[in-house]
Amino acid sequence: MTPYERALELAERGRGKVADHPLVGAVVVAPDGEVVGEGWYEYDAVRHAETVALEQAGERARGATLYVTLEPCSHHGRTPPCADAVVEAGIARAVVGARDPNPVVDGRGLQRLRDAGMEVELLDDLRARRQNEAWRTWKAFGRPFVTYKAAITLDGRVVVPGRRWVSGEESRRRVHELRAASDAVAVGMGTVRADDPRLDARGVHAPRQPRRLAFGRGPLPDGSELELRTGPLADELQALAADGVQSLLLEGGPTLATAFLREGLVDKLLLFVAPVAAGVGPRWLGDLDAPLDLLHLTSEPSGDDVMLTAYLREP
């Protein structure tokens, strides 16, 4: 494992513990190649990953290389600027996974290091950007990162005659994990009327439940625990972001998927493709005004299904 890969691994230790901050990991490597400092960020611990790693390194940070997954901050917040701490520690070279899209940073941290004469290598690494994909969208665009999930057949249908489920048990378990990892989960009113879904995370580790939303015209069924959102989609997403919602998982049918995609409000697609051709029934997506190019398409087994993941824009 390289020092940079170790920094990515360390950043994950903060998952679920960073509040409204990003995941960050840092590793300090002395000129002789020895790792002399490691750190990651947790909100309650206050100190940033770089500061923790530099304090471990002590004097051995002078002339060393810092590997950090996100651009060091350049502003005063709960802590002084990390970029200043890196300079003062005497780091000779910094390898940075991704720029910070936060408008108060966005390149200023890197420039602070360069102005001090430090050698700076910006990797613009997809792994680092994906690690904070929700936070990056929340900071850059003022709305949640939107993932649209659907279970579909090989011929693109969302129902299979005579079956309750399209996807298999493993795929359904993964959906509950996705819910547990999301700030909010949503469907359209068509799905509410047809299925009256709960949208909670069940049968998986879920430290907290997501907010559960319905987009469209009400009313909600009696006893529904969903939160109705009736305004324009872009306005509703901005309002959710202002309320701290960084990630939104859409589980609605083709009407909701098409509406979000037409407005350019979907960042990521997750399609669980089952090994069956339904032959009839609604497809997962309606007509669009133009084709959509997908980025970073990957596939992996999910029980008997195949999970396809793709992005609509760079994370």
Short mmCIF file of C-alpha atoms in Angstrom, two decimals:
data_model
loop_
_atom_site.label_atom_id
_atom_site.label_comp_id
_atom_site.label_asym_id
_atom_site.label_seq_id
_atom_site.Cartn_x
_atom_site.Cartn_y
_atom_site.Cartn_z
CA MET A 1 0.00 0.00 0.00
CA THR A 2 1.38 3.40 -0.96
CA PRO A 3 1.34 6.31 1.53
CA TYR A 4 -1.39 7.97 -0.51
CA GLU A 5 -3.55 4.84 -0.47
CA ARG A 6 -2.98 4.68 3.27
CA ALA A 7 -4.25 8.27 3.54
CA LEU A 8 -7.43 7.27 1.69
CA GLU A 9 -7.85 4.34 4.06
CA LEU A 10 -7.37 6.56 7.11
CA ALA A 11 -9.93 9.07 5.83
CA GLU A 12 -12.59 6.35 5.88
CA ARG A 13 -12.18 6.03 9.65
CA GLY A 14 -14.07 9.31 9.92
CA ARG A 15 -17.10 8.01 7.97
CA GLY A 16 -20.21 9.03 9.88
CA LYS A 17 -18.16 11.11 12.35
CA VAL A 18 -17.41 14.31 10.44
CA ALA A 19 -20.78 16.13 10.73
CA ASP A 20 -20.93 18.65 7.87
CA HIS A 21 -17.21 18.38 7.11
CA PRO A 22 -15.36 16.21 4.56
CA LEU A 23 -13.47 12.99 5.12
CA VAL A 24 -9.71 13.64 5.17
CA GLY A 25 -6.72 11.39 5.75
CA ALA A 26 -3.05 12.37 5.97
CA VAL A 27 0.31 10.58 6.08
CA VAL A 28 3.76 12.13 6.65
CA VAL A 29 6.75 10.30 5.16
CA ALA A 30 10.29 11.27 6.22
CA PRO A 31 13.06 11.67 3.60
CA ASP A 32 14.32 8.18 4.44
CA GLY A 33 10.93 6.71 3.50
CA GLU A 34 9.66 6.01 7.01
CA VAL A 35 6.07 6.88 7.85
CA VAL A 36 6.35 9.23 10.83
CA GLY A 37 2.82 10.58 11.14
CA GLU A 38 -0.79 9.60 10.37
CA GLY A 39 -4.11 11.28 10.96
CA TRP A 40 -7.74 11.50 9.96
CA TYR A 41 -10.54 13.91 10.72
CA GLU A 42 -13.39 13.44 13.19
CA TYR A 43 -15.62 16.36 14.14
CA ASP A 44 -15.60 15.71 17.88
CA ALA A 45 -11.81 15.45 17.88
CA VAL A 46 -11.70 18.96 16.33
CA ARG A 47 -8.13 18.74 14.99
CA HIS A 48 -7.76 18.19 11.27
CA ALA A 49 -6.02 15.18 9.74
CA GLU A 50 -2.93 17.13 8.69
CA THR A 51 -2.45 18.59 12.16
CA VAL A 52 -2.69 15.18 13.82
CA ALA A 53 -0.17 13.67 11.39
CA LEU A 54 2.23 16.60 11.75
CA GLU A 55 2.11 16.46 15.55
CA GLN A 56 2.98 12.75 15.43
CA ALA A 57 5.87 13.48 13.08
CA GLY A 58 7.29 16.30 15.20
CA GLU A 59 10.69 17.48 13.99
CA ARG A 60 10.83 14.65 11.47
CA ALA A 61 8.24 16.55 9.42
CA ARG A 62 11.01 18.88 8.22
CA GLY A 63 11.93 17.97 4.68
CA ALA A 64 9.24 15.26 4.62
CA THR A 65 6.43 14.54 2.17
CA LEU A 66 2.80 15.00 3.18
CA TYR A 67 0.18 12.81 1.50
CA VAL A 68 -3.30 14.20 2.08
CA THR A 69 -6.60 13.28 0.44
CA LEU A 70 -8.03 16.82 0.29
CA GLU A 71 -6.53 20.26 -0.20
CA PRO A 72 -5.48 21.72 3.18
CA CYS A 73 -7.80 24.48 4.34
CA SER A 74 -6.62 28.08 4.17
CA HIS A 75 -9.13 29.81 6.44
CA HIS A 76 -9.86 30.13 10.15
CA GLY A 77 -12.77 28.00 11.36
CA ARG A 78 -12.85 25.78 14.42
CA THR A 79 -9.08 25.48 13.90
CA PRO A 80 -6.36 27.66 12.34
CA PRO A 81 -5.59 27.06 8.64
CA CYS A 82 -4.06 23.65 7.98
CA ALA A 83 -2.04 25.09 5.09
CA ASP A 84 -0.21 27.33 7.56
CA ALA A 85 0.50 24.36 9.84
CA VAL A 86 1.93 22.39 6.91
CA VAL A 87 4.24 25.27 5.97
CA GLU A 88 5.36 25.88 9.55
CA ALA A 89 6.15 22.18 10.02
CA GLY A 90 8.75 22.39 7.25
CA ILE A 91 7.12 19.94 4.82
CA ALA A 92 9.08 19.91 1.55
CA ARG A 93 6.52 18.24 -0.72
CA ALA A 94 2.77 17.76 -0.63
CA VAL A 95 0.81 15.20 -2.62
CA VAL A 96 -2.86 16.19 -2.59
CA GLY A 97 -5.70 13.93 -3.71
CA ALA A 98 -8.28 16.55 -4.68
CA ARG A 99 -9.04 20.25 -4.56
CA ASP A 100 -11.48 21.52 -1.99
CA PRO A 101 -14.61 22.90 -3.77
CA ASN A 102 -15.58 24.96 -0.74
CA PRO A 103 -15.58 28.57 -2.04
CA VAL A 104 -13.56 29.73 0.97
CA VAL A 105 -10.76 27.32 0.00
CA ASP A 106 -10.90 26.19 -3.68
CA GLY A 107 -7.24 26.41 -4.58
CA ARG A 108 -6.16 28.88 -1.91
CA GLY A 109 -4.70 26.14 0.27
CA LEU A 110 -2.60 24.80 -2.59
CA GLN A 111 -1.45 28.32 -3.47
CA ARG A 112 -0.41 28.95 0.13
CA LEU A 113 1.84 25.88 -0.03
CA ARG A 114 3.32 26.88 -3.39
CA ASP A 115 3.91 30.46 -2.24
CA ALA A 116 5.99 29.03 0.60
CA GLY A 117 8.23 27.27 -1.93
CA MET A 118 6.78 23.83 -1.37
CA GLU A 119 6.59 21.28 -4.19
CA VAL A 120 2.89 20.49 -4.64
CA GLU A 121 1.44 17.64 -6.70
CA LEU A 122 -2.34 17.70 -7.21
CA LEU A 123 -3.53 14.23 -8.24
CA ASP A 124 -7.19 15.12 -8.94
CA ASP A 125 -7.83 11.50 -8.01
CA LEU A 126 -11.27 10.01 -8.70
CA ARG A 127 -11.05 7.91 -5.52
CA ALA A 128 -10.54 11.02 -3.40
CA ARG A 129 -13.36 12.88 -5.14
CA ARG A 130 -15.76 9.94 -4.79
CA GLN A 131 -14.89 9.64 -1.10
CA ASN A 132 -16.51 13.05 -0.55
CA GLU A 133 -18.91 13.11 -3.51
CA ALA A 134 -21.94 14.19 -1.47
CA TRP A 135 -20.09 16.86 0.48
CA ARG A 136 -18.44 18.22 -2.68
CA THR A 137 -21.80 18.67 -4.44
CA TRP A 138 -23.36 20.19 -1.32
CA LYS A 139 -20.54 22.74 -1.07
CA ALA A 140 -20.14 23.49 -4.79
CA PHE A 141 -23.79 23.64 -5.91
CA GLY A 142 -25.78 24.25 -2.75
CA ARG A 143 -27.92 21.13 -3.17
CA PRO A 144 -27.71 17.48 -2.15
CA PHE A 145 -25.82 14.89 -4.16
CA VAL A 146 -28.60 12.95 -5.89
CA THR A 147 -28.36 9.22 -6.59
CA TYR A 148 -31.14 7.60 -8.59
CA LYS A 149 -31.59 3.90 -7.85
CA ALA A 150 -33.76 1.48 -9.78
CA ALA A 151 -34.23 -2.28 -9.98
CA ILE A 152 -34.77 -3.19 -13.63
CA THR A 153 -35.00 -6.17 -15.96
CA LEU A 154 -32.70 -6.81 -18.90
CA ASP A 155 -35.26 -5.11 -21.14
CA GLY A 156 -35.41 -2.07 -18.87
CA ARG A 157 -38.73 -2.74 -17.13
CA VAL A 158 -39.42 -1.93 -13.49
CA VAL A 159 -41.95 -4.73 -12.90
CA VAL A 160 -42.01 -8.44 -13.63
CA PRO A 161 -45.49 -9.99 -14.06
CA GLY A 162 -46.28 -12.40 -11.23
CA ARG A 163 -43.37 -11.30 -9.02
CA ARG A 164 -43.28 -8.99 -6.02
CA TRP A 165 -39.64 -8.01 -6.54
CA VAL A 166 -37.56 -7.33 -9.63
CA SER A 167 -34.19 -7.70 -7.91
CA GLY A 168 -32.88 -10.41 -5.63
CA GLU A 169 -32.33 -10.52 -1.88
CA GLU A 170 -28.70 -9.30 -2.01
CA SER A 171 -29.65 -6.25 -4.08
CA ARG A 172 -32.50 -5.41 -1.74
CA ARG A 173 -30.13 -5.61 1.23
CA ARG A 174 -27.78 -3.21 -0.53
CA VAL A 175 -30.63 -0.76 -1.00
CA HIS A 176 -31.21 -0.72 2.76
CA GLU A 177 -27.50 -0.02 3.23
CA LEU A 178 -27.80 2.86 0.77
CA ARG A 179 -30.72 4.25 2.74
CA ALA A 180 -28.76 4.03 5.97
CA ALA A 181 -25.88 5.95 4.37
CA SER A 182 -28.10 8.69 2.90
CA ASP A 183 -29.37 11.84 4.57
CA ALA A 184 -32.72 11.54 2.78
CA VAL A 185 -34.64 9.03 0.65
CA ALA A 186 -37.43 10.02 -1.74
CA VAL A 187 -40.08 8.72 -4.11
CA GLY A 188 -42.76 10.35 -6.24
CA MET A 189 -46.45 10.45 -5.40
CA GLY A 190 -47.16 7.74 -7.98
CA THR A 191 -45.05 5.32 -5.95
CA VAL A 192 -46.67 6.52 -2.73
CA ARG A 193 -50.15 5.81 -4.08
CA ALA A 194 -49.17 2.44 -5.52
CA ASP A 195 -46.98 1.05 -2.73
CA ASP A 196 -47.20 3.34 0.35
CA PRO A 197 -43.46 2.70 0.97
CA ARG A 198 -41.76 3.11 4.35
CA LEU A 199 -38.33 4.09 2.92
CA ASP A 200 -36.54 3.32 6.18
CA ALA A 201 -33.37 1.25 6.52
CA ARG A 202 -34.17 -2.22 7.84
CA GLY A 203 -32.04 -5.27 8.62
CA VAL A 204 -28.74 -3.38 8.34
CA HIS A 205 -26.60 -1.27 10.66
CA ALA A 206 -28.26 2.15 10.69
CA PRO A 207 -27.03 4.60 13.36
CA ARG A 208 -29.76 6.95 12.16
CA GLN A 209 -32.69 6.79 9.77
CA PRO A 210 -32.82 9.06 6.70
CA ARG A 211 -35.44 11.71 6.18
CA ARG A 212 -38.19 10.17 4.07
CA LEU A 213 -39.69 12.34 1.36
CA ALA A 214 -42.34 12.33 -1.35
CA PHE A 215 -42.09 14.74 -4.29
CA GLY A 216 -45.28 15.84 -6.02
CA ARG A 217 -48.87 16.83 -5.34
CA GLY A 218 -50.52 15.46 -2.22
CA PRO A 219 -52.25 14.50 -0.21
CA LEU A 220 -50.29 11.73 1.44
CA PRO A 221 -52.22 8.65 2.58
CA ASP A 222 -53.54 8.70 6.13
CA GLY A 223 -50.84 7.60 8.54
CA SER A 224 -47.98 8.14 6.09
CA GLU A 225 -44.73 9.12 7.77
CA LEU A 226 -43.30 10.67 4.59
CA GLU A 227 -42.59 14.38 4.25
CA LEU A 228 -44.34 15.94 1.23
CA ARG A 229 -42.30 18.31 -0.98
CA THR A 230 -44.51 20.10 -3.50
CA GLY A 231 -42.32 22.89 -4.92
CA PRO A 232 -40.10 22.99 -8.01
CA LEU A 233 -37.43 20.29 -7.74
CA ALA A 234 -34.43 22.65 -7.84
CA ASP A 235 -35.97 24.85 -5.12
CA GLU A 236 -36.77 21.86 -2.94
CA LEU A 237 -33.19 20.57 -3.26
CA GLN A 238 -31.80 23.95 -2.25
CA ALA A 239 -34.09 24.00 0.77
CA LEU A 240 -33.01 20.50 1.76
CA ALA A 241 -29.34 21.48 1.41
CA ALA A 242 -29.88 24.52 3.61
CA ASP A 243 -31.32 22.09 6.16
CA GLY A 244 -28.11 20.03 6.11
CA VAL A 245 -29.12 17.30 3.65
CA GLN A 246 -25.98 16.41 1.70
CA SER A 247 -27.13 13.18 0.03
CA LEU A 248 -30.50 12.20 -1.47
CA LEU A 249 -31.37 8.71 -2.67
CA LEU A 250 -34.21 8.63 -5.22
CA GLU A 251 -36.20 5.41 -5.39
CA GLY A 252 -39.16 6.63 -7.40
CA GLY A 253 -40.58 5.33 -10.65
CA PRO A 254 -39.98 6.55 -14.21
CA THR A 255 -41.93 9.81 -13.80
CA LEU A 256 -39.70 11.01 -10.97
CA ALA A 257 -36.51 9.73 -12.63
CA THR A 258 -37.32 11.49 -15.89
CA ALA A 259 -38.20 14.77 -14.14
CA PHE A 260 -34.94 14.85 -12.18
CA LEU A 261 -32.83 13.85 -15.19
CA ARG A 262 -34.45 16.42 -17.47
CA GLU A 263 -33.52 19.16 -15.00
CA GLY A 264 -29.95 17.91 -14.64
CA LEU A 265 -30.41 17.12 -10.97
CA VAL A 266 -29.13 13.53 -10.89
CA ASP A 267 -25.45 13.01 -10.13
CA LYS A 268 -25.22 9.23 -10.01
CA LEU A 269 -27.12 6.22 -11.33
CA LEU A 270 -27.38 2.85 -9.60
CA LEU A 271 -29.18 0.21 -11.63
CA PHE A 272 -29.70 -3.28 -10.25
CA VAL A 273 -30.23 -5.37 -13.37
CA ALA A 274 -32.01 -8.70 -12.81
CA PRO A 275 -31.45 -11.70 -15.12
CA VAL A 276 -34.97 -11.65 -16.56
CA ALA A 277 -36.73 -10.09 -19.55
CA ALA A 278 -40.22 -8.97 -18.52
CA GLY A 279 -41.52 -8.36 -22.03
CA VAL A 280 -44.18 -5.92 -20.82
CA GLY A 281 -44.57 -3.12 -18.29
CA PRO A 282 -43.25 0.40 -17.74
CA ARG A 283 -39.61 1.16 -18.40
CA TRP A 284 -37.38 2.81 -15.81
CA LEU A 285 -37.00 6.05 -17.78
CA GLY A 286 -39.23 8.13 -19.99
CA ASP A 287 -38.30 10.22 -23.02
CA LEU A 288 -35.54 12.80 -22.62
CA ASP A 289 -34.79 15.88 -24.70
CA ALA A 290 -31.29 14.63 -25.52
CA PRO A 291 -29.05 11.64 -24.79
CA LEU A 292 -27.17 11.61 -21.51
CA ASP A 293 -23.48 10.71 -21.54
CA LEU A 294 -22.45 8.63 -18.53
CA LEU A 295 -19.06 8.73 -16.81
CA HIS A 296 -17.05 6.11 -14.92
CA LEU A 297 -19.42 3.23 -15.68
CA THR A 298 -18.68 0.14 -13.59
CA SER A 299 -20.43 -3.15 -12.97
CA GLU A 300 -20.27 -5.72 -10.19
CA PRO A 301 -22.26 -8.79 -9.14
CA SER A 302 -25.05 -8.32 -6.62
CA GLY A 303 -26.25 -11.84 -5.89
CA ASP A 304 -27.80 -13.04 -9.14
CA ASP A 305 -28.16 -9.44 -10.33
CA VAL A 306 -25.61 -7.00 -11.75
CA MET A 307 -25.20 -3.56 -10.20
CA LEU A 308 -24.33 -0.83 -12.70
CA THR A 309 -22.92 2.45 -11.36
CA ALA A 310 -22.36 5.56 -13.44
CA TYR A 311 -22.05 9.32 -12.97
CA LEU A 312 -23.81 12.12 -14.82
CA ARG A 313 -21.03 14.55 -13.90
CA GLU A 314 -17.59 14.39 -12.35
CA PRO A 315 -17.87 13.86 -8.59
#
